[in-house]
Amino acid sequence: MTNPLLDVAGQPAELPRFADIRPEHVTPAIERLLADADAALQQAVSDAVPADYHALSAVLDVAVERLRRGWGAVGHLQAVADTPALRAAYAENLPRVTEFYTRLGADERLYAKYKAVAASPAAAHLPAEQRKALADALRDFVLGGAELQGPARERFAQVQDRLAALSQTFGEHVLDATDGYSLVASAGQLDGVPADVLAATRIDGSEDHKLTLHAPVYMPVMQYATNRALREQLFHAHSTRASELGAPAFDNTATLRELLELRQEEATLLGHASYADVSLVAKMAASPGQVLDFVRDLARRARPFAEADRDEMEAFAARELGLLDVQAWDRAFVSEKLKQARFAFSSDEVKQYFTEPRVLDGLFRLVETLFDVAIRPGSASVWHDSVRYFSVERGGEPIAGFYIDLYARSGKDSGAWMDDVRQRWQRPDGRGLQLPVAHLICNFAPPVGALPALLTHDDVITLFHEFGHGLHHMLTRVDELAVAGIAGVEWDAAELPSQFMENFCWEWDVLSHLSSHVQTGAPLPRALFDKVVAARNFQSGLAMLRHCEYALLDMRLHLEPDAAARVAAIVDEVRAEVSVLAMPAFHRYLNTFTHLFDGGYAAGYYGYAWAEVLSADAFSAFEEAGLFDPATGRRYREAILEVGGSRPALESFVAFRGREPRIDALLRHQGMVPA
Ligand code: ZN
């Protein structure tokens, strides 16, 4: 009996037989792949494998990459075509796979072998991309505590375990505190709330509604409910979640304090001054000081625009709504009314112009023009009828491929993402060059009846964003697994290619070709386009300043050695320094800030704006030369997309732009240009 999952892993040139993979294939395949990877690890650290880059790679990378591809296919199917049996098979194998990778990353013998490779005379003659891969591997071992000895090593492991447990607790408290609250409201109290929210919250057999703190209920109530007391009540509940002002069982105050203390201890053990320093080792930003300067500079520039946004909102509230003292629980409501008054258009109207075939075709033509490729339909085994496969070619030769799965359905995770099926790799096992293949996954509303699916403008942006990640993965020319495509790219630069593509969705010359009314075939009217663009920057000053507040708070909490003891004071200091909006004293947003305490964003929140500076500045080169300028497209492709993680992101940026990144384009795109 053949196991299609083992075929996935065993035949690097073939595409996975997704349609044939069944839950019962998972455990036997993963057991086999894990056993092979484990055997490869034992061999790699033995004397049988010399301290030579290629010898080590041929044994270890080949086996680990097979495991990665096989397990990747399982994880992918679990995310896009879940069934109870598949979920059970995934859950059964996840701990074993995690255990293997943890052991691999902490193996002292393997670290010693890599060090011996780096110290060997041959290392100096390795191609640059292999030297970068080797340096990254050594760096990750050091950050994982591989240099520590004796009690420090033991303590480091304890700290890691405790940090993982605390992060999980933090996240669970947020979920439980959110789930633990509800408020019954009569229909009469919900004046202004959209009909779909009313329908979703109605209590069976009753005229009343059950309101919760989950975003699909909380946000529209705050935006639309005319009942001010109700908004205040919900806002209070929302902003005291997981704090000492809410249920004691879910209070995160001590959890986040201990997280900060232990992160500082981890940094000290690793020989760094702060956790912020540790976080930045593998990022593009050079130092915490550089990040602080960046965030404060951005805050200073955004401030006048944020003040104008605030003043406009408050004046509108007083004039049109008779609201003279706008409070925190009024802001979303007032802003929504102001937005409607200023930019009256419905996203439903815009949607009629973006049919899926037209948008996809327009996106492909743009990519073909800019990056000198051809995108052709191909055939492949897929996990759902609506999924398509395309081949990317240059000069008649395939260079990559991708699956595209656009529509929401049950059994599919929400959101949108790019994932790799396999990476570009000059395989050391004699199987030649492996071409990259990507998954592009979205959750758009499926077509209804005979008409094509309609995309909102936000959907179009999402598609371009994920395609940008996909291009980074697929157009790479790097042959080394660990630094090809998106692999090995600094975390705070990884959104450059994705956000770069988003910019095209705000250009008339692009959108007019991407749009075609579902009934009449007419392109998007210019007047409607202008409204969409004007609404883009609605309250962008306030949004930017809020981002700066979070980023500065994150950095200071992870930089100052006594931060754990001064959390509340630092929150107040940052707010006083940055914010232009007063917040009530009960507001405890840090207690639910999962990005920092149960996510990968600790001392990294600034990365959103950081990458946007890069993407906006990169795009401005196209604004200068012409949006479809092939020469600029070629330089962007060669300097940024093709090199992936094989060199520092700053070098790649400078190679493209001829200088270091500047903030001007970001400010201009956001409408924040000083008068
Ligand atoms: Zn992204």
mmCIF file with all atom_site columns, N, CA and C in Angstrom, residues 481-520:
data_model
loop_
_atom_site.group_PDB
_atom_site.id
_atom_site.type_symbol
_atom_site.label_atom_id
_atom_site.label_alt_id
_atom_site.label_comp_id
_atom_site.label_asym_id
_atom_site.label_entity_id
_atom_site.label_seq_id
_atom_site.pdbx_PDB_ins_code
_atom_site.Cartn_x
_atom_site.Cartn_y
_atom_site.Cartn_z
_atom_site.occupancy
_atom_site.B_iso_or_equiv
_atom_site.pdbx_formal_charge
_atom_site.auth_seq_id
_atom_site.auth_comp_id
_atom_site.auth_asym_id
_atom_site.auth_atom_id
_atom_site.pdbx_PDB_model_num
ATOM 1   N N  . LEU A 1 481 ? 18.288  26.185 0.898   1.00 0.00 ? 481 LEU A N  1
ATOM 2   C CA . LEU A 1 481 ? 17.022  26.011 1.604   1.00 0.00 ? 481 LEU A CA 1
ATOM 3   C C  . LEU A 1 481 ? 16.748  27.048 2.696   1.00 0.00 ? 481 LEU A C  1
ATOM 4   N N  . ALA A 1 482 ? 17.718  27.275 3.574   1.00 0.00 ? 482 ALA A N  1
ATOM 5   C CA . ALA A 1 482 ? 17.471  28.073 4.778   1.00 0.00 ? 482 ALA A CA 1
ATOM 6   C C  . ALA A 1 482 ? 17.352  29.569 4.496   1.00 0.00 ? 482 ALA A C  1
ATOM 7   N N  . VAL A 1 483 ? 17.740  30.003 3.296   1.00 0.00 ? 483 VAL A N  1
ATOM 8   C CA . VAL A 1 483 ? 17.701  31.437 2.999   1.00 0.00 ? 483 VAL A CA 1
ATOM 9   C C  . VAL A 1 483 ? 17.025  31.731 1.653   1.00 0.00 ? 483 VAL A C  1
ATOM 10  N N  . ALA A 1 484 ? 16.292  30.749 1.107   1.00 0.00 ? 484 ALA A N  1
ATOM 11  C CA . ALA A 1 484 ? 15.592  30.945 -0.164  1.00 0.00 ? 484 ALA A CA 1
ATOM 12  C C  . ALA A 1 484 ? 14.212  31.534 0.092   1.00 0.00 ? 484 ALA A C  1
ATOM 13  N N  . GLY A 1 485 ? 13.806  32.481 -0.757  1.00 0.00 ? 485 GLY A N  1
ATOM 14  C CA . GLY A 1 485 ? 12.460  33.052 -0.627  1.00 0.00 ? 485 GLY A CA 1
ATOM 15  C C  . GLY A 1 485 ? 12.280  33.770 0.689   1.00 0.00 ? 485 GLY A C  1
ATOM 16  N N  . ILE A 1 486 ? 11.208  33.435 1.409   1.00 0.00 ? 486 ILE A N  1
ATOM 17  C CA . ILE A 1 486 ? 10.945  34.131 2.671   1.00 0.00 ? 486 ILE A CA 1
ATOM 18  C C  . ILE A 1 486 ? 11.770  33.558 3.819   1.00 0.00 ? 486 ILE A C  1
ATOM 19  N N  . ALA A 1 487 ? 12.430  32.434 3.599   1.00 0.00 ? 487 ALA A N  1
ATOM 20  C CA . ALA A 1 487 ? 13.223  31.827 4.673   1.00 0.00 ? 487 ALA A CA 1
ATOM 21  C C  . ALA A 1 487 ? 14.429  32.706 4.997   1.00 0.00 ? 487 ALA A C  1
ATOM 22  N N  . GLY A 1 488 ? 14.663  32.926 6.270   1.00 0.00 ? 488 GLY A N  1
ATOM 23  C CA . GLY A 1 488 ? 15.839  33.677 6.692   1.00 0.00 ? 488 GLY A CA 1
ATOM 24  C C  . GLY A 1 488 ? 15.708  35.186 6.550   1.00 0.00 ? 488 GLY A C  1
ATOM 25  N N  . VAL A 1 489 ? 14.533  35.668 6.117   1.00 0.00 ? 489 VAL A N  1
ATOM 26  C CA . VAL A 1 489 ? 14.320  37.123 6.019   1.00 0.00 ? 489 VAL A CA 1
ATOM 27  C C  . VAL A 1 489 ? 14.032  37.662 7.418   1.00 0.00 ? 489 VAL A C  1
ATOM 28  N N  . GLU A 1 490 ? 14.619  38.782 7.774   1.00 0.00 ? 490 GLU A N  1
ATOM 29  C CA . GLU A 1 490 ? 14.372  39.382 9.078   1.00 0.00 ? 490 GLU A CA 1
ATOM 30  C C  . GLU A 1 490 ? 12.874  39.619 9.258   1.00 0.00 ? 490 GLU A C  1
ATOM 31  N N  . TRP A 1 491 ? 12.438  39.358 10.457  1.00 0.00 ? 491 TRP A N  1
ATOM 32  C CA . TRP A 1 491 ? 11.022  39.394 10.794  1.00 0.00 ? 491 TRP A CA 1
ATOM 33  C C  . TRP A 1 491 ? 10.400  40.765 10.515  1.00 0.00 ? 491 TRP A C  1
ATOM 34  N N  . ASP A 1 492 ? 11.142  41.830 10.789  1.00 0.00 ? 492 ASP A N  1
ATOM 35  C CA . ASP A 1 492 ? 10.570  43.170 10.618  1.00 0.00 ? 492 ASP A CA 1
ATOM 36  C C  . ASP A 1 492 ? 10.673  43.665 9.174   1.00 0.00 ? 492 ASP A C  1
ATOM 37  N N  . ALA A 1 493 ? 11.219  42.828 8.276   1.00 0.00 ? 493 ALA A N  1
ATOM 38  C CA . ALA A 1 493 ? 11.257  43.192 6.862   1.00 0.00 ? 493 ALA A CA 1
ATOM 39  C C  . ALA A 1 493 ? 10.389  42.254 6.032   1.00 0.00 ? 493 ALA A C  1
ATOM 40  N N  . ALA A 1 494 ? 9.814   41.240 6.670   1.00 0.00 ? 494 ALA A N  1
ATOM 41  C CA . ALA A 1 494 ? 9.114   40.180 5.932   1.00 0.00 ? 494 ALA A CA 1
ATOM 42  C C  . ALA A 1 494 ? 7.842   40.679 5.253   1.00 0.00 ? 494 ALA A C  1
ATOM 43  N N  . GLU A 1 495 ? 7.271   41.784 5.747   1.00 0.00 ? 495 GLU A N  1
ATOM 44  C CA . GLU A 1 495 ? 6.036   42.295 5.144   1.00 0.00 ? 495 GLU A CA 1
ATOM 45  C C  . GLU A 1 495 ? 6.296   43.296 4.023   1.00 0.00 ? 495 GLU A C  1
ATOM 46  N N  . LEU A 1 496 ? 7.551   43.522 3.706   1.00 0.00 ? 496 LEU A N  1
ATOM 47  C CA . LEU A 1 496 ? 7.851   44.472 2.615   1.00 0.00 ? 496 LEU A CA 1
ATOM 48  C C  . LEU A 1 496 ? 7.189   44.046 1.293   1.00 0.00 ? 496 LEU A C  1
ATOM 49  N N  . PRO A 1 497 ? 7.447   42.814 0.809   1.00 0.00 ? 497 PRO A N  1
ATOM 50  C CA . PRO A 1 497 ? 6.883   42.452 -0.500  1.00 0.00 ? 497 PRO A CA 1
ATOM 51  C C  . PRO A 1 497 ? 5.354   42.366 -0.512  1.00 0.00 ? 497 PRO A C  1
ATOM 52  N N  . SER A 1 498 ? 4.754   42.047 0.626   1.00 0.00 ? 498 SER A N  1
ATOM 53  C CA . SER A 1 498 ? 3.294   41.927 0.673   1.00 0.00 ? 498 SER A CA 1
ATOM 54  C C  . SER A 1 498 ? 2.644   43.305 0.701   1.00 0.00 ? 498 SER A C  1
ATOM 55  N N  . GLN A 1 499 ? 3.130   44.176 1.593   1.00 0.00 ? 499 GLN A N  1
ATOM 56  C CA . GLN A 1 499 ? 2.559   45.521 1.674   1.00 0.00 ? 499 GLN A CA 1
ATOM 57  C C  . GLN A 1 499 ? 2.863   46.316 0.411   1.00 0.00 ? 499 GLN A C  1
ATOM 58  N N  . PHE A 1 500 ? 4.001   46.020 -0.202  1.00 0.00 ? 500 PHE A N  1
ATOM 59  C CA . PHE A 1 500 ? 4.347   46.655 -1.473  1.00 0.00 ? 500 PHE A CA 1
ATOM 60  C C  . PHE A 1 500 ? 3.223   46.441 -2.495  1.00 0.00 ? 500 PHE A C  1
ATOM 61  N N  . MET A 1 501 ? 2.761   45.194 -2.612  1.00 0.00 ? 501 MET A N  1
ATOM 62  C CA . MET A 1 501 ? 1.728   44.884 -3.607  1.00 0.00 ? 501 MET A CA 1
ATOM 63  C C  . MET A 1 501 ? 0.407   45.593 -3.289  1.00 0.00 ? 501 MET A C  1
ATOM 64  N N  . GLU A 1 502 ? 0.126   45.791 -2.006  1.00 0.00 ? 502 GLU A N  1
ATOM 65  C CA . GLU A 1 502 ? -1.126  46.471 -1.619  1.00 0.00 ? 502 GLU A CA 1
ATOM 66  C C  . GLU A 1 502 ? -1.240  47.849 -2.267  1.00 0.00 ? 502 GLU A C  1
ATOM 67  N N  . ASN A 1 503 ? -0.093  48.513 -2.415  1.00 0.00 ? 503 ASN A N  1
ATOM 68  C CA . ASN A 1 503 ? -0.105  49.884 -2.938  1.00 0.00 ? 503 ASN A CA 1
ATOM 69  C C  . ASN A 1 503 ? -0.786  49.995 -4.299  1.00 0.00 ? 503 ASN A C  1
ATOM 70  N N  . PHE A 1 504 ? -0.661  48.952 -5.099  1.00 0.00 ? 504 PHE A N  1
ATOM 71  C CA . PHE A 1 504 ? -1.266  48.996 -6.438  1.00 0.00 ? 504 PHE A CA 1
ATOM 72  C C  . PHE A 1 504 ? -2.792  49.105 -6.365  1.00 0.00 ? 504 PHE A C  1
ATOM 73  N N  . CYS A 1 505 ? -3.358  48.651 -5.247  1.00 0.00 ? 505 CYS A N  1
ATOM 74  C CA . CYS A 1 505 ? -4.822  48.655 -5.114  1.00 0.00 ? 505 CYS A CA 1
ATOM 75  C C  . CYS A 1 505 ? -5.383  50.045 -4.847  1.00 0.00 ? 505 CYS A C  1
ATOM 76  N N  . TRP A 1 506 ? -4.500  51.033 -4.734  1.00 0.00 ? 506 TRP A N  1
ATOM 77  C CA . TRP A 1 506 ? -4.953  52.417 -4.531  1.00 0.00 ? 506 TRP A CA 1
ATOM 78  C C  . TRP A 1 506 ? -4.656  53.270 -5.752  1.00 0.00 ? 506 TRP A C  1
ATOM 79  N N  . GLU A 1 507 ? -4.312  52.628 -6.855  1.00 0.00 ? 507 GLU A N  1
ATOM 80  C CA . GLU A 1 507 ? -3.931  53.355 -8.067  1.00 0.00 ? 507 GLU A CA 1
ATOM 81  C C  . GLU A 1 507 ? -5.025  53.239 -9.118  1.00 0.00 ? 507 GLU A C  1
ATOM 82  N N  . TRP A 1 508 ? -5.436  54.378 -9.641  1.00 0.00 ? 508 TRP A N  1
ATOM 83  C CA . TRP A 1 508 ? -6.480  54.405 -10.658 1.00 0.00 ? 508 TRP A CA 1
ATOM 84  C C  . TRP A 1 508 ? -6.101  53.579 -11.885 1.00 0.00 ? 508 TRP A C  1
ATOM 85  N N  . ASP A 1 509 ? -4.841  53.700 -12.309 1.00 0.00 ? 509 ASP A N  1
ATOM 86  C CA . ASP A 1 509 ? -4.410  52.990 -13.517 1.00 0.00 ? 509 ASP A CA 1
ATOM 87  C C  . ASP A 1 509 ? -4.436  51.471 -13.341 1.00 0.00 ? 509 ASP A C  1
ATOM 88  N N  . VAL A 1 510 ? -4.398  51.036 -12.103 1.00 0.00 ? 510 VAL A N  1
ATOM 89  C CA . VAL A 1 510 ? -4.488  49.600 -11.845 1.00 0.00 ? 510 VAL A CA 1
ATOM 90  C C  . VAL A 1 510 ? -5.952  49.198 -11.660 1.00 0.00 ? 510 VAL A C  1
ATOM 91  N N  . LEU A 1 511 ? -6.644  49.915 -10.772 1.00 0.00 ? 511 LEU A N  1
ATOM 92  C CA . LEU A 1 511 ? -8.018  49.524 -10.434 1.00 0.00 ? 511 LEU A CA 1
ATOM 93  C C  . LEU A 1 511 ? -8.963  49.621 -11.629 1.00 0.00 ? 511 LEU A C  1
ATOM 94  N N  . SER A 1 512 ? -8.739  50.607 -12.489 1.00 0.00 ? 512 SER A N  1
ATOM 95  C CA . SER A 1 512 ? -9.653  50.743 -13.622 1.00 0.00 ? 512 SER A CA 1
ATOM 96  C C  . SER A 1 512 ? -9.534  49.518 -14.544 1.00 0.00 ? 512 SER A C  1
ATOM 97  N N  . HIS A 1 513 ? -8.362  48.894 -14.568 1.00 0.00 ? 513 HIS A N  1
ATOM 98  C CA . HIS A 1 513 ? -8.194  47.685 -15.387 1.00 0.00 ? 513 HIS A CA 1
ATOM 99  C C  . HIS A 1 513 ? -8.601  46.409 -14.649 1.00 0.00 ? 513 HIS A C  1
ATOM 100 N N  . LEU A 1 514 ? -8.737  46.531 -13.354 1.00 0.00 ? 514 LEU A N  1
ATOM 101 C CA . LEU A 1 514 ? -9.045  45.367 -12.522 1.00 0.00 ? 514 LEU A CA 1
ATOM 102 C C  . LEU A 1 514 ? -10.552 45.234 -12.327 1.00 0.00 ? 514 LEU A C  1
ATOM 103 N N  . SER A 1 515 ? -11.275 46.288 -12.740 1.00 0.00 ? 515 SER A N  1
ATOM 104 C CA . SER A 1 515 ? -12.695 46.337 -12.395 1.00 0.00 ? 515 SER A CA 1
ATOM 105 C C  . SER A 1 515 ? -13.560 46.215 -13.641 1.00 0.00 ? 515 SER A C  1
ATOM 106 N N  . SER A 1 516 ? -14.727 45.625 -13.444 1.00 0.00 ? 516 SER A N  1
ATOM 107 C CA . SER A 1 516 ? -15.670 45.432 -14.533 1.00 0.00 ? 516 SER A CA 1
ATOM 108 C C  . SER A 1 516 ? -16.997 45.086 -13.866 1.00 0.00 ? 516 SER A C  1
ATOM 109 N N  . HIS A 1 517 ? -17.970 45.968 -14.021 1.00 0.00 ? 517 HIS A N  1
ATOM 110 C CA . HIS A 1 517 ? -19.233 45.775 -13.289 1.00 0.00 ? 517 HIS A CA 1
ATOM 111 C C  . HIS A 1 517 ? -19.864 44.426 -13.643 1.00 0.00 ? 517 HIS A C  1
ATOM 112 N N  . VAL A 1 518 ? -20.330 43.729 -12.621 1.00 0.00 ? 518 VAL A N  1
ATOM 113 C CA . VAL A 1 518 ? -20.808 42.366 -12.824 1.00 0.00 ? 518 VAL A CA 1
ATOM 114 C C  . VAL A 1 518 ? -21.974 42.306 -13.814 1.00 0.00 ? 518 VAL A C  1
ATOM 115 N N  . GLN A 1 519 ? -22.757 43.381 -13.898 1.00 0.00 ? 519 GLN A N  1
ATOM 116 C CA . GLN A 1 519 ? -23.886 43.379 -14.835 1.00 0.00 ? 519 GLN A CA 1
ATOM 117 C C  . GLN A 1 519 ? -23.544 44.092 -16.149 1.00 0.00 ? 519 GLN A C  1
ATOM 118 N N  . THR A 1 520 ? -22.928 45.270 -16.034 1.00 0.00 ? 520 THR A N  1
ATOM 119 C CA . THR A 1 520 ? -22.739 46.102 -17.230 1.00 0.00 ? 520 THR A CA 1
ATOM 120 C C  . THR A 1 520 ? -21.348 45.985 -17.849 1.00 0.00 ? 520 THR A C  1
#
